[in-house]
JSON list of C-alpha atoms in Angstrom, two decimals:
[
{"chain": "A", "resi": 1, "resn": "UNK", "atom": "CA", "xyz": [-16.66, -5.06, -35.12]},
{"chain": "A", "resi": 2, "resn": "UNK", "atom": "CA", "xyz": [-16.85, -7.69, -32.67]},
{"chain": "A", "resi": 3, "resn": "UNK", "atom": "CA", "xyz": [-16.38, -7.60, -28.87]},
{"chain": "A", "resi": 4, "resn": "UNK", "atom": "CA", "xyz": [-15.44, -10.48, -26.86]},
{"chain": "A", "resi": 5, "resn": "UNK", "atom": "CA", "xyz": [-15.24, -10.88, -22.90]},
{"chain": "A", "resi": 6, "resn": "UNK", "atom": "CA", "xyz": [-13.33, -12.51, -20.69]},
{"chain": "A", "resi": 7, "resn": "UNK", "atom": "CA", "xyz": [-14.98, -15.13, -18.53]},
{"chain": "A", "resi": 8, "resn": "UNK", "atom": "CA", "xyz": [-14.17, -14.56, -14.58]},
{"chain": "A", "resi": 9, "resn": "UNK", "atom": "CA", "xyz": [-15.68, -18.08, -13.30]},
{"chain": "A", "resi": 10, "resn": "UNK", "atom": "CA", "xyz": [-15.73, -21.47, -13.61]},
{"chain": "A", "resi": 11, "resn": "UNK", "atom": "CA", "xyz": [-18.44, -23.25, -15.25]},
{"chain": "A", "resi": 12, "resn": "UNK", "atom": "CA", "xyz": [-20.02, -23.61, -18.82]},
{"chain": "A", "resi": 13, "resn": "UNK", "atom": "CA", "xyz": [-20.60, -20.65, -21.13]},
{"chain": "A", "resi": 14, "resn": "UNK", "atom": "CA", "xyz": [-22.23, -19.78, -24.44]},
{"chain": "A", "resi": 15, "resn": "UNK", "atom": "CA", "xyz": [-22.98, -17.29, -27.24]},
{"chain": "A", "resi": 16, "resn": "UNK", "atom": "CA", "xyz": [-23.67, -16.81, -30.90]},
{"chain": "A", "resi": 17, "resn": "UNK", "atom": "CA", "xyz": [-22.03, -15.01, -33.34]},
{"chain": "A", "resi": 18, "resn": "UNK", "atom": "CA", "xyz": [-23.70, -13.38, -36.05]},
{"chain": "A", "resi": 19, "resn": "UNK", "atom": "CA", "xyz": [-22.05, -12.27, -39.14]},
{"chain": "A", "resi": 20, "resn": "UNK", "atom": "CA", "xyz": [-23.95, -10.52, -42.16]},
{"chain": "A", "resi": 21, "resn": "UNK", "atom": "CA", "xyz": [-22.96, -9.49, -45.30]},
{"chain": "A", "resi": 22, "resn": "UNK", "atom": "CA", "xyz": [-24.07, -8.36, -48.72]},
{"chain": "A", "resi": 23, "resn": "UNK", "atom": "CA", "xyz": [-24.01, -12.14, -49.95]},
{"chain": "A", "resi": 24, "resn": "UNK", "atom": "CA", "xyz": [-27.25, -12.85, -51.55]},
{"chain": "A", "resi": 25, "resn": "UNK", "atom": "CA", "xyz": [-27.81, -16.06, -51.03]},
{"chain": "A", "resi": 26, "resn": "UNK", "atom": "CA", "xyz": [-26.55, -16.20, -46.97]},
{"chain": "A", "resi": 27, "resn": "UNK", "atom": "CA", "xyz": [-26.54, -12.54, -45.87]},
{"chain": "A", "resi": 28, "resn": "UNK", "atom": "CA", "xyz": [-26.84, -13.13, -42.55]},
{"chain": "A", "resi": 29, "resn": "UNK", "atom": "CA", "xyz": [-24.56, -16.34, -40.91]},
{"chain": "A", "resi": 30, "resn": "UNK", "atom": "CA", "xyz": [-25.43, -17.45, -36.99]},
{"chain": "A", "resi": 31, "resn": "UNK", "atom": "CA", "xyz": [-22.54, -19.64, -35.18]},
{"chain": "A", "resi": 32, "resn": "UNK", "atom": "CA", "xyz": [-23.63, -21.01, -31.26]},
{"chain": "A", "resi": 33, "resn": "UNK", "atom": "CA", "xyz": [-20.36, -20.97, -29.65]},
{"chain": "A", "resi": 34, "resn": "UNK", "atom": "CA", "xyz": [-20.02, -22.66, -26.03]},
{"chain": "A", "resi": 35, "resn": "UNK", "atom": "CA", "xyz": [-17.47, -24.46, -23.99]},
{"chain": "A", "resi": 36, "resn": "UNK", "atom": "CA", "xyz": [-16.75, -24.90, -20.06]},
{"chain": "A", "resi": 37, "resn": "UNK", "atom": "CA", "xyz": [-14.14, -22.70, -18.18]},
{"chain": "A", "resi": 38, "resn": "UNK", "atom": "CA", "xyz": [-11.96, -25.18, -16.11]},
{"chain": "A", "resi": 39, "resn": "UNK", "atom": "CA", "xyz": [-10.59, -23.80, -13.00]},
{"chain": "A", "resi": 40, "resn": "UNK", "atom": "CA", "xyz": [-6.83, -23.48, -12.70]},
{"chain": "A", "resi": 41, "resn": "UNK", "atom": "CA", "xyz": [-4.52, -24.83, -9.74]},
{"chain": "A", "resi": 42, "resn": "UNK", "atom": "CA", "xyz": [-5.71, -23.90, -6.01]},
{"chain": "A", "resi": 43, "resn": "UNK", "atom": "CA", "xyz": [-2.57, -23.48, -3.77]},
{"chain": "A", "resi": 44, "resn": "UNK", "atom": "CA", "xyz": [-2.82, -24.67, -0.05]},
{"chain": "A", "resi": 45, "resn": "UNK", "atom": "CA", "xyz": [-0.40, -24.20, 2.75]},
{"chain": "A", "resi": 46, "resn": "UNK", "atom": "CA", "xyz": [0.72, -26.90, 5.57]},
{"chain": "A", "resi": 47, "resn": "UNK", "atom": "CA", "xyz": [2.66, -27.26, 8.63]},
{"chain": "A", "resi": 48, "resn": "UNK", "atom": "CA", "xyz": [3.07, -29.90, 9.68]},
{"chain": "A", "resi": 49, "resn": "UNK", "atom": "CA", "xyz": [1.34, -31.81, 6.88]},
{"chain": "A", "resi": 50, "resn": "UNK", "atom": "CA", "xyz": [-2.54, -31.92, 6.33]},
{"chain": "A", "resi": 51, "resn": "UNK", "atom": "CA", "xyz": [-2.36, -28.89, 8.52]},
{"chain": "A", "resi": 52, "resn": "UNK", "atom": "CA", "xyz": [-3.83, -26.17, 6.31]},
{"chain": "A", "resi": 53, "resn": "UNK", "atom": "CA", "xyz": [-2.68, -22.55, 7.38]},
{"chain": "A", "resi": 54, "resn": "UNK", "atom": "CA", "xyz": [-5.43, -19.80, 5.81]},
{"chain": "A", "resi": 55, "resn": "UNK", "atom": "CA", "xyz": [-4.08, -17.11, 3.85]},
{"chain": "A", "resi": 56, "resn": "UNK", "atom": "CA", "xyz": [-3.41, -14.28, 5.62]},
{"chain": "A", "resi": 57, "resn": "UNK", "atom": "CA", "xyz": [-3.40, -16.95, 8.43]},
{"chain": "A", "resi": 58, "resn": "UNK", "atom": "CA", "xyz": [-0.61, -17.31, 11.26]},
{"chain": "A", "resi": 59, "resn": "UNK", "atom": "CA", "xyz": [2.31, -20.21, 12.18]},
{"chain": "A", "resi": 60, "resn": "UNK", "atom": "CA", "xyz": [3.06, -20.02, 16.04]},
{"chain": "A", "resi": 61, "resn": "UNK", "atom": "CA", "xyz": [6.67, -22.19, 15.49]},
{"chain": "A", "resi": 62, "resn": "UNK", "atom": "CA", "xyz": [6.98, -22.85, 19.26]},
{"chain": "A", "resi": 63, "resn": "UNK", "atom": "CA", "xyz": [10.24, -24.09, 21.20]},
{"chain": "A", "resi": 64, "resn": "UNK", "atom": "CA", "xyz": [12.54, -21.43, 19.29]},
{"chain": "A", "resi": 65, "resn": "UNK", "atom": "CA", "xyz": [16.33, -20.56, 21.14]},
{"chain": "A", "resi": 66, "resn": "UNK", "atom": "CA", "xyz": [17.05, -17.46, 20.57]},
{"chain": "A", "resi": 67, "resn": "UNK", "atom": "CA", "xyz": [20.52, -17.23, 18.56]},
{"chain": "A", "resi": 68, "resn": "UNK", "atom": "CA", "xyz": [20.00, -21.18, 17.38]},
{"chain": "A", "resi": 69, "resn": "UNK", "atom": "CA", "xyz": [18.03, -21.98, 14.04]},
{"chain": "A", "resi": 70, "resn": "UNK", "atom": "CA", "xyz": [15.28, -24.18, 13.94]},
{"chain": "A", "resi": 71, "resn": "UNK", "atom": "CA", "xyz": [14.78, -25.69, 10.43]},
{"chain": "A", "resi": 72, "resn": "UNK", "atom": "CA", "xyz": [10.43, -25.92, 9.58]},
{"chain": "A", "resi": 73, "resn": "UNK", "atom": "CA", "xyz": [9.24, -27.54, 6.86]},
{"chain": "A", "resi": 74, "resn": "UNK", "atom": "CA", "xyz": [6.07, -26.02, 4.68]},
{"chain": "A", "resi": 75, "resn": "UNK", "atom": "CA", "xyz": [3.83, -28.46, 2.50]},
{"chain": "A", "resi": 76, "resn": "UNK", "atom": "CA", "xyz": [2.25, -27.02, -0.79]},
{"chain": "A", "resi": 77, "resn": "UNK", "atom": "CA", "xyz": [-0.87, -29.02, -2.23]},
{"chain": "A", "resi": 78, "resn": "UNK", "atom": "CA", "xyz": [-2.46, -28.06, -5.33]},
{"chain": "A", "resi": 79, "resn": "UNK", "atom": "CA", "xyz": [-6.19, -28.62, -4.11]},
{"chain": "A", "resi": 80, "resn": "UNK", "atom": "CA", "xyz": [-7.19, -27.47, -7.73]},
{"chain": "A", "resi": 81, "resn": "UNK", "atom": "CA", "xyz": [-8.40, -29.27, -10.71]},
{"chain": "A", "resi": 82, "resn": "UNK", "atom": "CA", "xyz": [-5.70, -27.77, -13.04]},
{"chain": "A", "resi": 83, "resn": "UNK", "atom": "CA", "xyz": [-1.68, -27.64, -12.83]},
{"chain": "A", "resi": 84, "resn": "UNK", "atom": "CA", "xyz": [-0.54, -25.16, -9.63]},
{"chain": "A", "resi": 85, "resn": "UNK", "atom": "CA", "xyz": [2.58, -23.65, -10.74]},
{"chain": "A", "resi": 86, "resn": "UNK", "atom": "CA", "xyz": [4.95, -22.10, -7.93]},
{"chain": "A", "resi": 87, "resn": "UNK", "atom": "CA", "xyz": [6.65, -19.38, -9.20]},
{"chain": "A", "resi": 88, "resn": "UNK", "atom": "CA", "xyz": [8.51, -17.80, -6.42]},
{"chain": "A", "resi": 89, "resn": "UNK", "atom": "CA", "xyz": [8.69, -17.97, -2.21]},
{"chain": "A", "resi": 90, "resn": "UNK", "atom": "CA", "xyz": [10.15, -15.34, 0.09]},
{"chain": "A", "resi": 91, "resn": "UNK", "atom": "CA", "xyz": [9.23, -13.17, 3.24]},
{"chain": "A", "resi": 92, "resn": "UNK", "atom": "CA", "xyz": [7.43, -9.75, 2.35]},
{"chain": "A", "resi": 93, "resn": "UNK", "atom": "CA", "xyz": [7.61, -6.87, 4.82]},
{"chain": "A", "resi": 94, "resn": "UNK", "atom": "CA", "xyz": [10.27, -6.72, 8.19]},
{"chain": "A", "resi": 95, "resn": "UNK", "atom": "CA", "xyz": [12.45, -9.09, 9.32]},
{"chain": "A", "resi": 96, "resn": "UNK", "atom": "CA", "xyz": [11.29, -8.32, 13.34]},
{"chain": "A", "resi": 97, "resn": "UNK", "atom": "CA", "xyz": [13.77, -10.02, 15.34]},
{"chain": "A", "resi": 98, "resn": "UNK", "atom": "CA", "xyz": [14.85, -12.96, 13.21]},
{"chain": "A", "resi": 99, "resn": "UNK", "atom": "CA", "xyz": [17.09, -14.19, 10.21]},
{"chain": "A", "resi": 100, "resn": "UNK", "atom": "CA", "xyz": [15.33, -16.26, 7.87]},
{"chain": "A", "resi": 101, "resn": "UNK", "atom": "CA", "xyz": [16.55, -18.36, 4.72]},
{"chain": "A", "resi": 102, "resn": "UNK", "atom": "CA", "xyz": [13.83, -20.06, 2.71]},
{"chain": "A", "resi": 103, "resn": "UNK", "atom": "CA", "xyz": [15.08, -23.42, 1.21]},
{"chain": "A", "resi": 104, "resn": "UNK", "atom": "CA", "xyz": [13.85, -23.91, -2.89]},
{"chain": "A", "resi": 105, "resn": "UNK", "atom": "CA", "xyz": [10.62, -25.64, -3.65]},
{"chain": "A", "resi": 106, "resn": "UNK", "atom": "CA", "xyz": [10.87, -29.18, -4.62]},
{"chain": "A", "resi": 107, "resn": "UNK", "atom": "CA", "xyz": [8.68, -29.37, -7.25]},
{"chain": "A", "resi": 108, "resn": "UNK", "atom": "CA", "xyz": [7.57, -25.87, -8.98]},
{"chain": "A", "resi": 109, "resn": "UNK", "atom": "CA", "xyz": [4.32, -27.45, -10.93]},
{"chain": "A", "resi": 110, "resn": "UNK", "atom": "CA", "xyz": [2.17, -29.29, -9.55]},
{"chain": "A", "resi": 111, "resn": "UNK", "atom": "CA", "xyz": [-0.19, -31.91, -11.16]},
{"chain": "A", "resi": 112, "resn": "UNK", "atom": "CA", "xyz": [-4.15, -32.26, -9.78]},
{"chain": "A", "resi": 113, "resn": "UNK", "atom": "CA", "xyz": [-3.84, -35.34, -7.78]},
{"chain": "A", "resi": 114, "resn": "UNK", "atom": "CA", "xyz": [-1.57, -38.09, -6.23]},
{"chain": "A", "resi": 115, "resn": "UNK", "atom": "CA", "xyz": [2.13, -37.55, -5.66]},
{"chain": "A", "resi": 116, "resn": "UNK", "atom": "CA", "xyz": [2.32, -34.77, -7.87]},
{"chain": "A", "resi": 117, "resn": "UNK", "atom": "CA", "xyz": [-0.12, -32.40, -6.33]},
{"chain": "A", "resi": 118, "resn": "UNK", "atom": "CA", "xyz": [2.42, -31.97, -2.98]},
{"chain": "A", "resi": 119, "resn": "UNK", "atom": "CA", "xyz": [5.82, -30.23, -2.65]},
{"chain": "A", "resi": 120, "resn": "UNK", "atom": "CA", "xyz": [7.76, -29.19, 0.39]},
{"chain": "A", "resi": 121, "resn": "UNK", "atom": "CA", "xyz": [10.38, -26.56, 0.88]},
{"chain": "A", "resi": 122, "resn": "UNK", "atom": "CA", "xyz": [12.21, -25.79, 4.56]},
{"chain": "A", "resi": 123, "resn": "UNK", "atom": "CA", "xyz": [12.59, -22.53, 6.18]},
{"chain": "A", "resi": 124, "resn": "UNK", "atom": "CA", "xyz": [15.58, -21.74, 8.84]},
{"chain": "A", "resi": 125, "resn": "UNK", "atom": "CA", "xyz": [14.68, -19.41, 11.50]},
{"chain": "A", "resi": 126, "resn": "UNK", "atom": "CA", "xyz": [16.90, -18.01, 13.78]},
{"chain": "A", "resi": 127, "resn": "UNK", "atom": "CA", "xyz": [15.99, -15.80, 16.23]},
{"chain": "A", "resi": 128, "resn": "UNK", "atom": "CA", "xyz": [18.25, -13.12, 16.88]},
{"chain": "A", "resi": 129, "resn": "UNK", "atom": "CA", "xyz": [17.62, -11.99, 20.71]},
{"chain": "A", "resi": 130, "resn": "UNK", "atom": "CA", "xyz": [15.71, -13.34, 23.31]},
{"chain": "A", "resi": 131, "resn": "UNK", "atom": "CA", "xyz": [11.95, -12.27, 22.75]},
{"chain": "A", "resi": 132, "resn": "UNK", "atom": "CA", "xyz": [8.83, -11.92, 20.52]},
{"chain": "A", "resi": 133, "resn": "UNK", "atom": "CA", "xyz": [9.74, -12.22, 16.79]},
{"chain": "A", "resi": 134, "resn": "UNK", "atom": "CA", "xyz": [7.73, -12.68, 13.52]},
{"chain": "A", "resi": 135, "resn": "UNK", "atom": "CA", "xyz": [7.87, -12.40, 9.76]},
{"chain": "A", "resi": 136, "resn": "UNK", "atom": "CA", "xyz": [5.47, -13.05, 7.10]},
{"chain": "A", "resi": 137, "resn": "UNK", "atom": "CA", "xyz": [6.12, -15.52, 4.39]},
{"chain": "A", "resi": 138, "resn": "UNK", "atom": "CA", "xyz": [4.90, -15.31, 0.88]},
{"chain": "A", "resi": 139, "resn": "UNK", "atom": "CA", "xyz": [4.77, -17.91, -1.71]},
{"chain": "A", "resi": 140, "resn": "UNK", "atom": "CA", "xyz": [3.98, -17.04, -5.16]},
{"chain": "A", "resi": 141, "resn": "UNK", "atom": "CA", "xyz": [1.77, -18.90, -7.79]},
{"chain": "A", "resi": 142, "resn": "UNK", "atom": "CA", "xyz": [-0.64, -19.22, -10.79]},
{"chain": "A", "resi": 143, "resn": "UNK", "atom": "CA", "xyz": [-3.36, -19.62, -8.39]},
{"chain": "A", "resi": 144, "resn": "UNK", "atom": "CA", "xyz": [-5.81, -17.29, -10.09]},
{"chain": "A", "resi": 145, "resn": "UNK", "atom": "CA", "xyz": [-7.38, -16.62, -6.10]},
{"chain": "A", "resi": 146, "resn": "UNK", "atom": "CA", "xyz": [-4.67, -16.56, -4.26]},
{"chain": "A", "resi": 147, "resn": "UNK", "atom": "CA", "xyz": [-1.55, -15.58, -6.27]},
{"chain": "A", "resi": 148, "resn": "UNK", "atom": "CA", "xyz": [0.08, -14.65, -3.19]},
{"chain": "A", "resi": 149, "resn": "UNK", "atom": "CA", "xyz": [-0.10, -16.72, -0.25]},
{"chain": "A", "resi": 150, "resn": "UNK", "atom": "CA", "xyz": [0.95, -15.28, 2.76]},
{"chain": "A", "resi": 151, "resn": "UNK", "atom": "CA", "xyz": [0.63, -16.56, 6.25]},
{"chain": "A", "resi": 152, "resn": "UNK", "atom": "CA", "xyz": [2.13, -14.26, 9.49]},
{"chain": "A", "resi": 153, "resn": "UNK", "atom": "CA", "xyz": [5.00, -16.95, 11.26]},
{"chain": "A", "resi": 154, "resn": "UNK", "atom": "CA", "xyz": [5.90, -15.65, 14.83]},
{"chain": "A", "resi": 155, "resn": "UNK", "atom": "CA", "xyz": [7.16, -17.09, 18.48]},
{"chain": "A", "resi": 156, "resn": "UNK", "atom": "CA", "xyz": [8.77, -16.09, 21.69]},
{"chain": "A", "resi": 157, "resn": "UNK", "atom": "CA", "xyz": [12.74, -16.99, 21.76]},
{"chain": "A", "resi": 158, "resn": "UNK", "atom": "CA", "xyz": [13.77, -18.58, 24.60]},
{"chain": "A", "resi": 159, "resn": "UNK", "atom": "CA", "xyz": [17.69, -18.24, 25.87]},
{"chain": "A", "resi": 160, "resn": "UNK", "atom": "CA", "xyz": [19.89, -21.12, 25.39]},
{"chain": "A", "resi": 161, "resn": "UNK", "atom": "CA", "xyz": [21.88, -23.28, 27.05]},
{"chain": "A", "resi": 162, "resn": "UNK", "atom": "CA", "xyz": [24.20, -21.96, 29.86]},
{"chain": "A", "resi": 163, "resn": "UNK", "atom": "CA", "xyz": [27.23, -24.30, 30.37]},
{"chain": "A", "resi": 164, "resn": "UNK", "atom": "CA", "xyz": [28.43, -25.01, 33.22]},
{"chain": "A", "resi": 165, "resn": "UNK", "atom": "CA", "xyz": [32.40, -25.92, 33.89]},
{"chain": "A", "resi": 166, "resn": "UNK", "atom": "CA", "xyz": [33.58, -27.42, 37.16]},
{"chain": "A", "resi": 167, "resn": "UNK", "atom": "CA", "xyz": [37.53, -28.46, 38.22]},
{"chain": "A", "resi": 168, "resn": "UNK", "atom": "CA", "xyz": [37.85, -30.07, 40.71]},
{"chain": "A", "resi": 169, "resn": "UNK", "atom": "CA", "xyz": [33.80, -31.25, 40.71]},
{"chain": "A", "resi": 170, "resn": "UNK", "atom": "CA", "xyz": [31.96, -29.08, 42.64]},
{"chain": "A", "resi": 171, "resn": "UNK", "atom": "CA", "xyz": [34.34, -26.07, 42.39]},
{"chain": "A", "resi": 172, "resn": "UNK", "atom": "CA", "xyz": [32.50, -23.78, 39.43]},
{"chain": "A", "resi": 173, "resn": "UNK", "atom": "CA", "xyz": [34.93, -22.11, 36.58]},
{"chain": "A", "resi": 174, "resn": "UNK", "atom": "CA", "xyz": [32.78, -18.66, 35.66]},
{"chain": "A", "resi": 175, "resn": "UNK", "atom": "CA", "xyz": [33.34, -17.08, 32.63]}
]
């Protein structure tokens, strides 16, 4: 029988194969197998742009009101040397404090360099009382390291505006 592995890094690799037999004339057959394992796409995400958040890393969106949305935009680069293919985004664990929707991902593969390699996608946040809030969001990929990229997003709402109604001036209509 023959047993072959799975190679878990980058980098060139090698072996030989040896097949015998009862053939006379070649009983015994030696073929020197090698290649190079190329590494696969390498997700990274920014905010703002050329910003790079760790994974597992945190996005203080300041300036938040509570009960208003404020729209953020995410950049995904494919630092990699092969194709980064996003295959999903979303928020994974509790909602503390704040609606979210997640807008869809520009592009969903991206090439190795130029153009290509970047996508963006928006997220709303809304705060829904005046206070700490936070979520985490998660983006999904073929990145063989990091397959799920998450980074912790929080802030402190603020209130809003209070309007203020006067007729005749100076004479204050409360609500």
């Amino acid at each position: 029988g023959c047993v072959f592995g799975v190679r878990d890094s980058v980098g060139a690799w090698s072996f030989t194969l040896q097949v015998t037999s009862n053939d006379t004339t070649d009983p015994s057959y030696t073929i020197a197998v090698d290649g190079s394992a190329a590494p696969g796409g390498e997700i990274e995400l920014q905010r703002p742009a050329l910003s790079p958040i760790a994974n597992g890393g945190s996005d203080n969106v300041a300036g938040t009101v509570a009960g208003a949305t404020t729209q953020v935009t995410y950049t995904i680069e494919n630092t990699g040397t092969g194709d980064l293919t996003i295959t999903g985004t979303g928020t994974s664990g509790a909602l503390n404090n704040v609606g979210v929707i997640i807008g869809t991902v520009g592009s969903t593969v991206l090439s190795t360099s130029g153009a290509g390699s970047i996508t963006t996608f928006t997220v709303d946040i809304t705060p829904t009382a005046l206070g700490a809030w936070s979520f985490t969001l998660q983006v999904t990929s073929n990145d063989t390291t990091d397959p799920s990229y998450t980074i912790n997003v929080s802030d402190t709402a603020v209130p809003g505006g209070e309007i203020h109604v006067e007729r005749p001036v100076s004479t204050n209509i409360f609500d």
